[in-house]
Each structure stands twice: as structure tokens, then as C-alpha cells.
CSV table of C-alpha atoms and ligand atoms in Angstrom, one decimal:
chain,number,residue,atom,x,y,z
A,1236,MET,CA,-30.4,0.6,8.6
A,1237,ASN,CA,-30.8,-3.1,8.7
A,1238,HIS,CA,-27.9,-5.6,8.3
A,1239,THR,CA,-29.6,-8.2,6.1
A,1240,GLU,CA,-31.5,-5.7,4.0
A,1241,THR,CA,-28.4,-3.7,3.2
A,1242,ILE,CA,-26.6,-6.9,2.1
A,1243,GLU,CA,-29.5,-7.9,-0.1
A,1244,ARG,CA,-29.7,-4.5,-1.7
A,1245,GLU,CA,-26.0,-4.5,-2.3
A,1246,GLN,CA,-26.3,-7.8,-4.0
A,1247,GLN,CA,-29.0,-6.5,-6.3
A,1248,SER,CA,-27.4,-3.2,-7.2
A,1249,LEU,CA,-23.6,-3.4,-7.2
A,1250,PHE,CA,-21.1,-5.2,-9.5
A,1251,GLN,CA,-20.4,-8.4,-7.5
A,1252,THR,CA,-16.6,-7.9,-7.7
A,1253,TYR,CA,-15.8,-7.9,-4.0
A,1254,LYS,CA,-15.8,-10.7,-1.5
A,1255,ARG,CA,-17.2,-8.6,1.4
A,1256,LEU,CA,-17.1,-9.5,5.0
A,1257,PRO,CA,-20.6,-10.0,6.5
A,1258,VAL,CA,-20.4,-6.7,8.4
A,1259,VAL,CA,-22.5,-3.6,7.7
A,1260,ILE,CA,-20.7,-0.6,9.0
A,1261,ASP,CA,-22.4,2.0,11.1
A,1262,ARG,CA,-19.3,4.0,12.1
A,1263,ALA,CA,-15.6,3.6,12.9
A,1264,GLU,CA,-13.4,5.4,15.5
A,1265,GLY,CA,-9.7,4.9,16.1
A,1266,CYS,CA,-9.0,1.2,15.8
A,1267,ARG,CA,-12.6,0.1,16.1
A,1268,ILE,CA,-15.4,-0.5,13.6
A,1269,ILE,CA,-19.0,-0.5,14.9
A,1270,ASP,CA,-21.6,-2.3,12.8
A,1271,VAL,CA,-25.3,-1.5,12.5
A,1272,ASP,CA,-26.2,-4.0,15.2
A,1273,GLY,CA,-23.8,-2.3,17.7
A,1274,ASN,CA,-21.1,-5.0,17.5
A,1275,VAL,CA,-17.6,-3.5,18.0
A,1276,TYR,CA,-14.7,-4.9,16.0
A,1277,LEU,CA,-11.0,-4.5,16.6
A,1278,ASP,CA,-9.6,-3.4,13.2
A,1279,PHE,CA,-6.2,-4.8,12.3
A,1280,LEU,CA,-6.9,-4.4,8.6
A,1281,GLY,CA,-7.2,-0.6,8.7
A,1282,GLY,CA,-9.0,-0.2,5.4
A,1283,ILE,CA,-6.4,-2.4,3.7
A,1284,ALA,CA,-3.4,-0.6,5.1
A,1285,VAL,CA,-4.9,2.8,4.7
A,1286,ASN,CA,-6.1,4.2,8.0
A,1287,ALA,CA,-2.7,5.1,9.4
A,1288,LEU,CA,-4.1,7.4,12.1
A,1289,GLY,CA,-7.1,5.1,12.7
A,1290,HIS,CA,-10.7,5.9,11.6
A,1291,SER,CA,-11.8,9.5,11.6
A,1292,HIS,CA,-8.8,10.9,13.4
A,1293,PRO,CA,-9.9,14.3,14.9
A,1294,ARG,CA,-7.1,16.2,13.2
A,1295,VAL,CA,-7.9,14.6,9.9
A,1296,VAL,CA,-11.6,15.4,10.3
A,1297,GLU,CA,-10.8,19.0,11.3
A,1298,ALA,CA,-8.5,19.5,8.3
A,1299,VAL,CA,-10.9,17.9,5.8
A,1300,THR,CA,-13.9,19.9,7.2
A,1301,TYR,CA,-11.9,23.2,7.1
A,1302,GLN,CA,-10.8,22.5,3.5
A,1303,ALA,CA,-14.3,21.4,2.4
A,1304,ARG,CA,-15.8,24.6,3.7
A,1305,ARG,CA,-13.2,26.7,1.7
A,1306,TYR,CA,-13.4,24.6,-1.5
A,1307,MET,CA,-13.3,21.0,-2.4
A,1308,HIS,CA,-12.4,20.8,-6.1
A,1309,VAL,CA,-11.3,23.5,-8.5
A,1310,SER,CA,-9.2,21.4,-11.0
A,1311,ASN,CA,-5.5,21.5,-11.7
A,1312,PHE,CA,-6.0,24.6,-13.8
A,1313,PHE,CA,-5.4,26.4,-10.5
A,1314,TYR,CA,-2.6,26.8,-7.9
A,1315,GLN,CA,-3.7,25.2,-4.6
A,1316,GLU,CA,-1.9,25.6,-1.3
A,1317,PRO,CA,-2.9,22.2,0.1
A,1318,GLN,CA,-1.1,20.5,-2.8
A,1319,VAL,CA,2.0,22.7,-2.5
A,1320,LYS,CA,2.1,22.1,1.3
A,1321,LEU,CA,1.9,18.4,1.1
A,1322,ALA,CA,4.4,18.2,-1.8
A,1323,GLU,CA,6.9,20.3,0.3
A,1324,GLN,CA,6.4,18.0,3.3
A,1325,LEU,CA,7.1,14.9,1.1
A,1326,LYS,CA,10.1,16.6,-0.5
A,1327,GLY,CA,11.5,17.5,2.9
A,1328,ILE,CA,11.3,14.0,4.2
A,1329,SER,CA,12.3,12.1,1.1
A,1330,GLY,CA,14.9,14.4,-0.6
A,1331,TYR,CA,13.2,14.0,-3.9
A,1332,ASP,CA,12.6,17.2,-5.9
A,1333,ARG,CA,9.1,16.9,-7.2
A,1334,VAL,CA,5.7,15.3,-6.6
A,1335,PHE,CA,2.9,14.4,-8.9
A,1336,PHE,CA,-0.5,13.7,-7.2
A,1337,SER,CA,-2.9,11.0,-8.2
A,1338,ASN,CA,-6.1,9.5,-6.7
A,1339,SER,CA,-4.9,6.0,-6.1
A,1340,GLY,CA,-2.0,3.6,-6.1
A,1341,ALA,CA,-2.7,2.2,-9.5
A,1342,GLU,CA,-2.8,5.6,-11.1
A,1343,ALA,CA,0.5,6.6,-9.5
A,1344,ILE,CA,2.2,3.4,-10.7
A,1345,GLU,CA,0.7,4.1,-14.2
A,1346,ALA,CA,2.3,7.5,-14.1
A,1347,ALA,CA,5.6,6.0,-13.0
A,1348,MET,CA,5.5,3.5,-15.9
A,1349,LYS,CA,4.8,6.2,-18.4
A,1350,LEU,CA,7.8,8.2,-17.1
A,1351,ALA,CA,9.9,5.0,-17.5
A,1352,ARG,CA,8.8,4.7,-21.1
A,1353,ARG,CA,9.6,8.3,-21.7
A,1354,HIS,CA,13.0,7.7,-20.2
A,1355,GLY,CA,13.6,4.6,-22.4
A,1356,SER,CA,12.1,6.1,-25.6
A,1357,ARG,CA,15.1,8.3,-26.0
A,1358,ASN,CA,17.2,5.2,-26.7
A,1359,GLY,CA,14.4,2.9,-28.1
A,1360,VAL,CA,14.3,0.9,-24.9
A,1361,TYR,CA,10.9,-0.2,-23.6
A,1362,ASP,CA,11.0,-3.3,-21.3
A,1363,ILE,CA,9.4,-2.9,-17.9
A,1364,VAL,CA,10.0,-5.6,-15.3
A,1365,GLY,CA,7.8,-6.6,-12.4
A,1366,PHE,CA,8.0,-9.6,-10.0
A,1367,THR,CA,6.0,-12.6,-8.9
A,1368,GLY,CA,3.8,-11.8,-5.9
A,1369,GLY,CA,3.9,-8.1,-6.6
A,1370,PHE,CA,0.7,-6.1,-6.6
A,1371,HIS,CA,0.6,-2.7,-8.3
A,1372,GLY,CA,-3.1,-2.1,-9.1
A,1373,ARG,CA,-5.9,-3.0,-11.5
A,1374,THR,CA,-5.3,-0.7,-14.5
A,1375,TYR,CA,-3.6,-2.1,-17.5
A,1376,ALA,CA,-0.1,-0.9,-16.9
A,1377,PRO,CA,0.2,-2.3,-13.4
A,1378,LEU,CA,-1.6,-5.6,-14.4
A,1379,SER,CA,0.9,-6.0,-17.2
A,1380,ILE,CA,3.8,-6.5,-14.7
A,1381,MET,CA,1.8,-8.7,-12.3
A,1382,ASP,CA,1.4,-12.5,-12.3
A,1383,LYS,CA,-2.1,-12.8,-10.7
A,1384,PRO,CA,-4.1,-15.0,-13.1
A,1385,LEU,CA,-7.4,-14.2,-11.5
A,1386,TYR,CA,-6.9,-10.5,-12.0
A,1387,LYS,CA,-5.9,-10.9,-15.7
A,1388,GLU,CA,-8.1,-13.7,-16.9
A,1389,GLY,CA,-9.7,-12.9,-20.3
A,1390,MET,CA,-8.5,-9.3,-20.1
A,1391,GLY,CA,-5.5,-9.5,-22.3
A,1392,PRO,CA,-3.6,-8.6,-24.3
A,1393,PHE,CA,-1.6,-6.5,-21.8
A,1394,LEU,CA,1.1,-3.9,-22.5
A,1395,PRO,CA,3.8,-5.1,-24.8
A,1396,ASN,CA,7.4,-5.2,-23.6
A,1397,THR,CA,6.5,-6.1,-20.0
A,1398,MET,CA,7.6,-9.1,-18.0
A,1399,VAL,CA,7.2,-10.7,-14.6
A,1400,LEU,CA,10.3,-12.3,-13.2
A,1401,PRO,CA,10.5,-14.5,-10.0
A,1402,TYR,CA,10.9,-12.4,-6.9
A,1403,ASN,CA,14.2,-12.7,-5.1
A,1404,ASP,CA,15.7,-14.8,-7.9
A,1405,ILE,CA,19.0,-13.1,-8.9
A,1406,ASP,CA,19.9,-15.6,-11.7
A,1407,ALA,CA,16.5,-15.2,-13.4
A,1408,PHE,CA,16.8,-11.4,-13.0
A,1409,GLU,CA,20.3,-11.2,-14.5
A,1410,SER,CA,19.4,-13.4,-17.4
A,1411,ARG,CA,16.4,-11.4,-18.5
A,1412,VAL,CA,17.4,-7.8,-17.7
A,1413,ASP,CA,19.6,-6.0,-20.2
A,1414,GLU,CA,20.1,-2.9,-22.3
A,1415,HIS,CA,16.4,-3.1,-23.4
A,1416,THR,CA,15.1,-2.6,-19.9
A,1417,CYS,CA,13.7,0.9,-19.1
A,1418,ALA,CA,12.3,0.2,-15.6
A,1419,VAL,CA,12.1,-2.3,-12.8
A,1420,VAL,CA,9.1,-2.0,-10.4
A,1421,LEU,CA,9.7,-3.4,-7.0
A,1422,GLU,CA,7.9,-3.7,-3.7
A,1423,PHE,CA,10.7,-4.0,-1.2
A,1424,LEU,CA,8.1,-5.5,1.2
A,1425,GLN,CA,5.3,-7.1,-0.7
A,1426,GLY,CA,1.9,-6.7,0.9
A,1427,GLU,CA,-0.6,-8.7,-1.1
A,1428,GLY,CA,2.3,-11.1,-1.9
A,1429,GLY,CA,2.2,-12.2,1.7
A,1430,ILE,CA,4.5,-9.7,3.5
A,1431,ALA,CA,7.5,-11.0,1.6
A,1432,GLU,CA,10.7,-9.1,1.8
A,1433,ALA,CA,13.2,-8.5,-1.0
A,1434,SER,CA,16.6,-10.0,0.0
A,1435,SER,CA,19.4,-7.5,0.2
A,1436,ASP,CA,21.4,-9.5,-2.3
A,1437,PHE,CA,18.5,-9.3,-4.7
A,1438,VAL,CA,18.2,-5.5,-4.3
A,1439,ASP,CA,22.0,-5.2,-4.7
A,1440,ALA,CA,21.8,-7.1,-7.9
A,1441,ILE,CA,19.0,-4.8,-9.2
A,1442,VAL,CA,21.1,-1.7,-8.2
A,1443,ALA,CA,24.2,-3.1,-9.9
A,1444,ALA,CA,22.1,-3.8,-13.1
A,1445,ARG,CA,20.7,-0.3,-13.0
A,1446,GLU,CA,24.2,1.1,-13.0
A,1447,ARG,CA,25.1,-1.1,-16.0
A,1448,TYR,CA,22.0,-0.5,-18.1
A,1449,GLY,CA,20.6,2.8,-16.9
A,1450,PHE,CA,17.0,1.7,-16.3
A,1451,LEU,CA,14.8,3.4,-13.7
A,1452,LEU,CA,14.2,1.7,-10.4
A,1453,ILE,CA,10.6,2.3,-9.3
A,1454,ALA,CA,9.8,1.6,-5.6
A,1455,ASP,CA,6.2,0.7,-5.1
A,1456,GLU,CA,5.7,2.0,-1.6
A,1457,VAL,CA,1.9,2.2,-1.9
A,1458,GLN,CA,1.4,-0.3,1.0
A,1459,ALA,CA,4.7,-0.2,2.9
A,1460,GLY,CA,5.4,3.6,2.6
A,1461,ILE,CA,4.5,6.6,4.8
A,1462,GLY,CA,5.9,5.0,7.9
A,1463,ARG,CA,4.1,1.6,7.9
A,1464,THR,CA,7.2,-0.4,8.4
A,1465,GLY,CA,8.7,1.9,11.0
A,1466,ASP,CA,10.8,3.7,8.3
A,1467,PHE,CA,9.2,6.3,6.2
A,1468,PHE,CA,9.9,4.2,3.1
A,1469,ALA,CA,10.6,0.4,3.2
A,1470,TYR,CA,13.5,0.9,0.8
A,1471,GLU,CA,15.4,2.8,3.5
A,1472,GLN,CA,16.5,-0.6,5.0
A,1473,TYR,CA,18.6,-1.3,1.9
A,1474,GLY,CA,20.7,1.9,1.9
A,1475,ILE,CA,19.8,2.5,-1.8
A,1476,ARG,CA,17.9,5.2,-3.6
A,1477,PRO,CA,15.1,4.4,-6.2
A,1478,ASP,CA,14.7,6.8,-9.1
A,1479,ILE,CA,10.9,7.0,-8.6
A,1480,VAL,CA,8.9,6.4,-5.4
A,1481,VAL,CA,5.2,5.7,-5.5
A,1482,VAL,CA,3.0,6.2,-2.5
A,1483,ALA,CA,-0.8,6.1,-1.8
A,1484,LYS,CA,-2.9,4.3,0.8
A,1485,SER,CA,-1.8,5.6,4.3
A,1486,MET,CA,-0.9,9.0,3.0
A,1487,GLY,CA,-4.6,10.1,2.5
A,1488,GLY,CA,-5.7,9.2,6.0
A,1489,GLY,CA,-8.8,7.6,4.4
A,1490,MET,CA,-9.1,10.1,1.5
A,1491,PRO,CA,-8.2,8.8,-2.0
A,1492,LEU,CA,-4.7,10.1,-2.7
A,1493,GLY,CA,-1.5,8.8,-4.3
A,1494,ALA,CA,1.7,10.4,-5.4
A,1495,VAL,CA,4.8,9.9,-7.5
A,1496,LEU,CA,8.1,11.3,-6.1
A,1497,ALA,CA,11.0,11.9,-8.4
A,1498,THR,CA,14.1,13.9,-9.1
A,1499,ASP,CA,14.0,17.0,-11.3
A,1500,ALA,CA,15.6,15.0,-14.1
A,1501,VAL,CA,12.9,12.3,-14.0
A,1502,ALA,CA,10.0,14.7,-13.4
A,1503,SER,CA,11.0,16.8,-16.4
A,1504,LEU,CA,10.4,13.7,-18.7
A,1505,PHE,CA,6.8,14.9,-18.6
A,1506,ASP,CA,6.3,18.2,-20.4
A,1507,ARG,CA,3.3,20.4,-19.6
A,1508,GLY,CA,0.1,18.7,-20.7
A,1509,MET,CA,1.6,15.3,-21.2
A,1510,HIS,CA,0.1,13.7,-18.1
A,1511,GLY,CA,-2.7,14.7,-15.7
A,1512,THR,CA,-5.9,13.9,-13.9
A,1513,THR,CA,-9.1,15.8,-13.1
A,1514,TYR,CA,-9.1,15.0,-9.4
A,1515,GLY,CA,-5.4,14.1,-8.6
A,1516,GLY,CA,-4.2,16.3,-5.7
A,1517,ASN,CA,-7.8,17.1,-4.7
A,1518,ALA,CA,-7.5,19.8,-2.0
A,1519,VAL,CA,-9.5,17.9,0.6
A,1520,ALA,CA,-7.4,14.8,0.1
A,1521,CYS,CA,-4.2,16.8,0.3
A,1522,ALA,CA,-5.3,18.5,3.5
A,1523,ALA,CA,-5.8,15.1,5.1
A,1524,GLY,CA,-2.5,13.9,3.7
A,1525,SER,CA,-0.6,16.8,5.3
A,1526,VAL,CA,-2.0,15.9,8.7
A,1527,VAL,CA,-1.0,12.2,8.3
A,1528,VAL,CA,2.5,13.0,7.2
A,1529,GLN,CA,3.0,15.5,10.0
A,1530,GLU,CA,1.7,13.1,12.6
A,1531,VAL,CA,3.9,10.3,11.3
A,1532,MET,CA,7.0,12.6,11.5
A,1533,ASP,CA,5.9,14.0,15.0
A,1534,GLY,CA,6.5,10.8,16.9
A,1535,LEU,CA,4.3,8.2,15.3
A,1536,LEU,CA,7.2,6.6,13.4
A,1537,GLU,CA,8.9,5.7,16.7
A,1538,HIS,CA,5.6,4.3,18.0
A,1539,VAL,CA,5.3,2.1,14.8
A,1540,ARG,CA,8.8,0.7,15.5
A,1541,SER,CA,8.1,0.0,19.2
A,1542,ILE,CA,4.6,-1.3,18.8
A,1543,GLY,CA,5.7,-3.3,15.8
A,1544,ALA,CA,8.5,-5.0,17.8
A,1545,TYR,CA,5.9,-5.8,20.5
A,1546,LEU,CA,3.5,-7.3,18.0
A,1547,HIS,CA,6.3,-9.2,16.3
A,1548,SER,CA,7.5,-10.9,19.5
A,1549,ALA,CA,3.9,-11.7,20.5
A,1550,LEU,CA,3.3,-13.3,17.1
A,1551,GLU,CA,6.6,-15.2,17.3
A,1552,LEU,CA,5.5,-16.6,20.7
A,1553,LEU,CA,2.3,-17.8,19.0
A,1554,ALA,CA,4.5,-19.4,16.3
A,1555,ARG,CA,6.6,-21.2,18.9
A,1556,THR,CA,3.5,-22.3,20.8
A,1557,TYR,CA,1.5,-23.6,17.8
A,1558,PRO,CA,4.3,-24.8,15.4
A,1559,GLN,CA,1.9,-27.3,13.9
A,1560,ARG,CA,-0.3,-24.4,12.6
A,1561,VAL,CA,2.1,-21.4,12.3
A,1562,ALA,CA,5.1,-21.5,10.0
A,1563,GLY,CA,6.5,-18.1,11.0
A,1564,VAL,CA,6.2,-14.4,11.2
A,1565,ARG,CA,7.2,-11.9,8.5
A,1566,GLY,CA,7.4,-8.1,8.2
A,1567,ARG,CA,7.9,-5.3,10.7
A,1568,GLY,CA,6.1,-2.3,12.2
A,1569,CYS,CA,2.5,-2.2,11.3
A,1570,MET,CA,2.9,-4.5,8.3
A,1571,GLN,CA,3.3,-8.1,9.5
A,1572,GLY,CA,2.2,-11.5,8.3
A,1573,LEU,CA,1.5,-14.7,10.3
A,1574,VAL,CA,2.5,-17.5,7.9
A,1575,LEU,CA,0.4,-20.6,8.4
A,1576,HIS,CA,0.8,-24.2,7.3
A,1577,GLU,CA,-2.9,-24.0,6.2
A,1578,GLU,CA,-5.2,-21.7,4.3
A,1579,ALA,CA,-5.5,-18.4,6.1
A,1580,ALA,CA,-9.1,-17.6,5.1
A,1581,PRO,CA,-10.8,-19.9,7.7
A,1582,VAL,CA,-8.5,-18.5,10.4
A,1583,VAL,CA,-9.5,-14.9,9.4
A,1584,ALA,CA,-13.2,-15.9,9.4
A,1585,ALA,CA,-12.8,-17.4,12.9
A,1586,LEU,CA,-11.1,-14.1,14.0
A,1587,LEU,CA,-14.1,-12.2,12.7
A,1588,GLU,CA,-16.4,-14.3,14.8
A,1589,ARG,CA,-14.3,-13.0,17.7
A,1590,ARG,CA,-14.9,-9.5,16.5
A,1591,VAL,CA,-11.3,-9.0,15.2
A,1592,ILE,CA,-10.6,-8.0,11.6
A,1593,ALA,CA,-7.5,-9.1,9.6
A,1594,ASN,CA,-7.2,-10.5,6.2
A,1595,ALA,CA,-5.9,-13.5,4.3
A,1596,THR,CA,-3.4,-13.0,1.5
A,1597,ALA,CA,-1.2,-15.2,-0.6
A,1598,GLY,CA,-3.2,-18.2,0.4
A,1599,ASN,CA,-1.6,-19.0,3.8
A,1600,VAL,CA,-0.8,-15.6,5.3
A,1601,VAL,CA,-2.8,-13.6,7.8
A,1602,ARG,CA,-2.0,-10.0,6.9
A,1603,ILE,CA,-1.8,-7.7,9.8
A,1604,VAL,CA,-1.8,-4.0,8.8
A,1605,PRO,CA,-3.4,-2.1,11.6
A,1606,PRO,CA,-3.6,1.7,12.2
A,1607,TYR,CA,-0.2,3.1,13.5
A,1608,ILE,CA,-2.0,4.3,16.6
A,1609,ILE,CA,-2.6,0.8,18.1
A,1610,THR,CA,-1.7,0.3,21.7
A,1611,ARG,CA,-0.3,-2.6,23.6
A,1612,ASP,CA,-3.8,-3.4,24.8
A,1613,ASP,CA,-4.9,-3.6,21.2
A,1614,VAL,CA,-2.1,-5.9,20.3
A,1615,ASP,CA,-2.8,-8.1,23.4
A,1616,ALA,CA,-6.5,-8.3,22.4
A,1617,PHE,CA,-5.6,-9.2,18.8
A,1618,VAL,CA,-3.1,-11.9,19.9
A,1619,ALA,CA,-5.5,-13.3,22.5
A,1620,ALA,CA,-8.1,-13.7,19.7
A,1621,MET,CA,-5.6,-15.3,17.4
A,1622,GLU,CA,-4.5,-17.7,20.1
A,1623,ASP,CA,-8.1,-18.7,20.8
A,1624,VAL,CA,-8.4,-19.5,17.1
A,1625,LEU,CA,-5.1,-21.4,16.9
A,1626,ARG,CA,-5.9,-23.4,20.0
A,1627,GLY,CA,-8.8,-24.8,18.0
B,1129,PLP,C1,1.9,-2.3,-3.3
B,1129,PLP,C2,0.6,-1.8,-4.0
B,1129,PLP,N1,0.7,-1.1,-5.1
B,1129,PLP,C3,-0.3,-0.6,-5.7
B,1129,PLP,C4,-1.6,-0.8,-5.2
B,1129,PLP,C5,-2.8,-0.3,-6.0
B,1129,PLP,O1,-3.4,0.8,-5.2
B,1129,PLP,P1,-4.9,1.2,-5.5
B,1129,PLP,O2,-5.7,0.1,-5.0
B,1129,PLP,O3,-5.0,2.5,-4.6
B,1129,PLP,O4,-5.0,1.5,-6.9
B,1129,PLP,C6,-1.8,-1.5,-4.0
B,1129,PLP,C7,-3.1,-1.8,-3.5
B,1129,PLP,O5,-3.3,-2.7,-2.7
B,1129,PLP,C8,-0.6,-2.0,-3.4
B,1129,PLP,O6,-0.7,-2.8,-2.3
């Protein structure tokens, strides 16, 4: 495998939809990615907040291999133990009654929005609300409640009865949400939006409006969920309970897997045959998911909290040392952002030259979403590289 040749062949054969890093992967282990020239990179992007247990975690590999040998895909015409096991794990942790499995975050959000419309259709109520800075996926339903012009340009019209309101703006929310609203979709900690947190007043206002109007509150935990923030779900910080919780990314341990968690009452809005997918709940993906969820509950959550606090204070020290370049630090656990006074993309490119991988989001934020298994040495290496870049 040759670095330049692979890049050239990619450019000739694939849709040019991705801005790829100039790295051709050979393999990846733990928190490290190794390219075809033998360069080793410290991975603080983790497959965009996916590889919670790092790359090719031995227990995930074992579970996937075991399941692949038994069977990989049989379709949802059949009862499958790996699905049932993972659903029971998620129920036990979350207290929700039922789980629907999808292949991705977008599909799970799509399912949640369909549930919301079913909920509202009983009273002729159809409006679904999203917020600025939110990211929910690239299919039409999620895009309809997002404000990203690049992702929507020339692709409309989008779903009717959808709107995007300003994040954390209580007045705007209260003036637009009413008895016509069937759902509000919220990232309690926005990932792509720049690791931006919902204020507790804002969440209280949403919950008060839910009581008044009876809409469903859908928590998009695709990026923040499954322990990434140090809580199993980011919404736990607010002491409230969403009606629907959507997860994906970290749960699959690198396999494509998403899920919708809901109460019996909400889950029963779908009758048999009303919703489904060929691959959703794929046995191999669920086998990987079971390992991830178990590892998170068997001590990793505490580690995310403590390593997250360590990372946070190191980043804050950087912010204090380079106030002319760093505006602040946001987020917690393994989901943090270094907010710059400048574009983040050149900083991220300079990190890559130092063999450290992170990513730029929301223009001026370096998004730091490493595997949960990072050590203090990994954090020190990341921060040293960042400091080297900031020093200029
Ligand atoms: C919060 C959030 N929701 C939904 C999605 C969509 O997930 P997927 O890319 O698996 O469709 C993402 C992906 O980045 C996300 O961060």
C-alpha cells in the first residue's frame, strides 16, 4: 500500500464529499493510529467520538469474531440473543422500557421524529423543533431541524412543520413553542456545535413547556451519550427525564449501531410493521455494543470523570497561559472543546504535523473526543503538542 497512490485512487473513484486528513491508515490500536509509512498518531478524535474503548479493543474483537463465526446477519424476521442482551443492558442502565436498534445516529433520530409525529397526529399536532448549532444527521428529517446551510444547500424543500430556534434562548423558545408542537429535539451538550452546553434555565423552560403542551422531549445523545461526558447520558446533569433518548456512535465500539430508548407508552406508538430496517440491530454490531456498555459500567465511567477533570485543568492552564489565542475550555469527560480566538482548522493541521489528531468544529473550536481509555500520559502528550502549536 502506497500513501500517494491510495489518495490518488480515492480521488478518482469515490464521491468527493469528505475533507480527508492526508493520512492513509494501516492499522489502529488503543489510542494510536498507524499510517502506511509507519507514522504513529495519538488519536484524540476517536473516529469522531466513536471509539470509546479505543481501536480494536481485544474484548470487542473477541465478541465480534465470536458472533461473526456463529452468524452475522439473519434479518429482523428472527429473534436474536445479541439484540435482546444489549437492549436489556440499556434498559437496566437507563430505566426506559424499550429499545429500537438502527445502524446510525441519523436513522435513530429519524425514528424518534416519526414517533413524535405519531404522538402528535392523535391531536393534529405536527411541529418539531431543533436548535441552532445542533447536529442530528444527514437524512431529511434531521436536516429539517438543523441550521447548517452547507448541509442543506439546494436540497430543499425539507420536512414541513419543522423549525430551528436559537439555542439557549428562552424568550425565542417560549414565543414559538405552543400547542402545535409535537417534539423538541435537544443535544444537552452539542458536539458539532462546538461543545456548547444547554443552560439549566433553558432546559427548565423546555421541561415547563412540555408539561404545558404535552410534546415529546427527544434527547440526542448520539455524541454525548454512553458515558462520554462522565455520566451515562449528558441529560443526567439536569435532573430531568426526556421522553425519548437517541444513542449511536460510542455504543457500537466501531461497529455501525444506533438506538432509540423509550417508555412503553412511546414505543407502542409504532405498531408492528410500521417502522423497521434490514440491518438495524445487526448481531455483530450488538455483540460489540454489549461489550462497550459493560466496560463503561464496570469502571470506565469513573475513569472518564477523573481523566476528563485532568484534561480539563490542563486545557484551562493552556487557556491561562495563551489568553491571546485561547478564549476558554468547554465540556467535560471525554468531550471537551478548546475555544480559540481564531480559526481552529490551522491549529488542528499543526497538531497533525506533530502526529496528534483532533478536529476543528464550529469554526473556532478544537474538538477533543478521545477514547475513554486515554491515560494521563496520553493527555500530557496531547497538551504538550497543543502547547507547542500555541507557542507558535
Ligand atoms: C449529536 C449527533 N446526532 C446525530 C448524529 C448523526 O449520526 P450518524 O452520523 O451516525 O448518522 C451525529 C453525528 O455526528 C451527532 O453528533
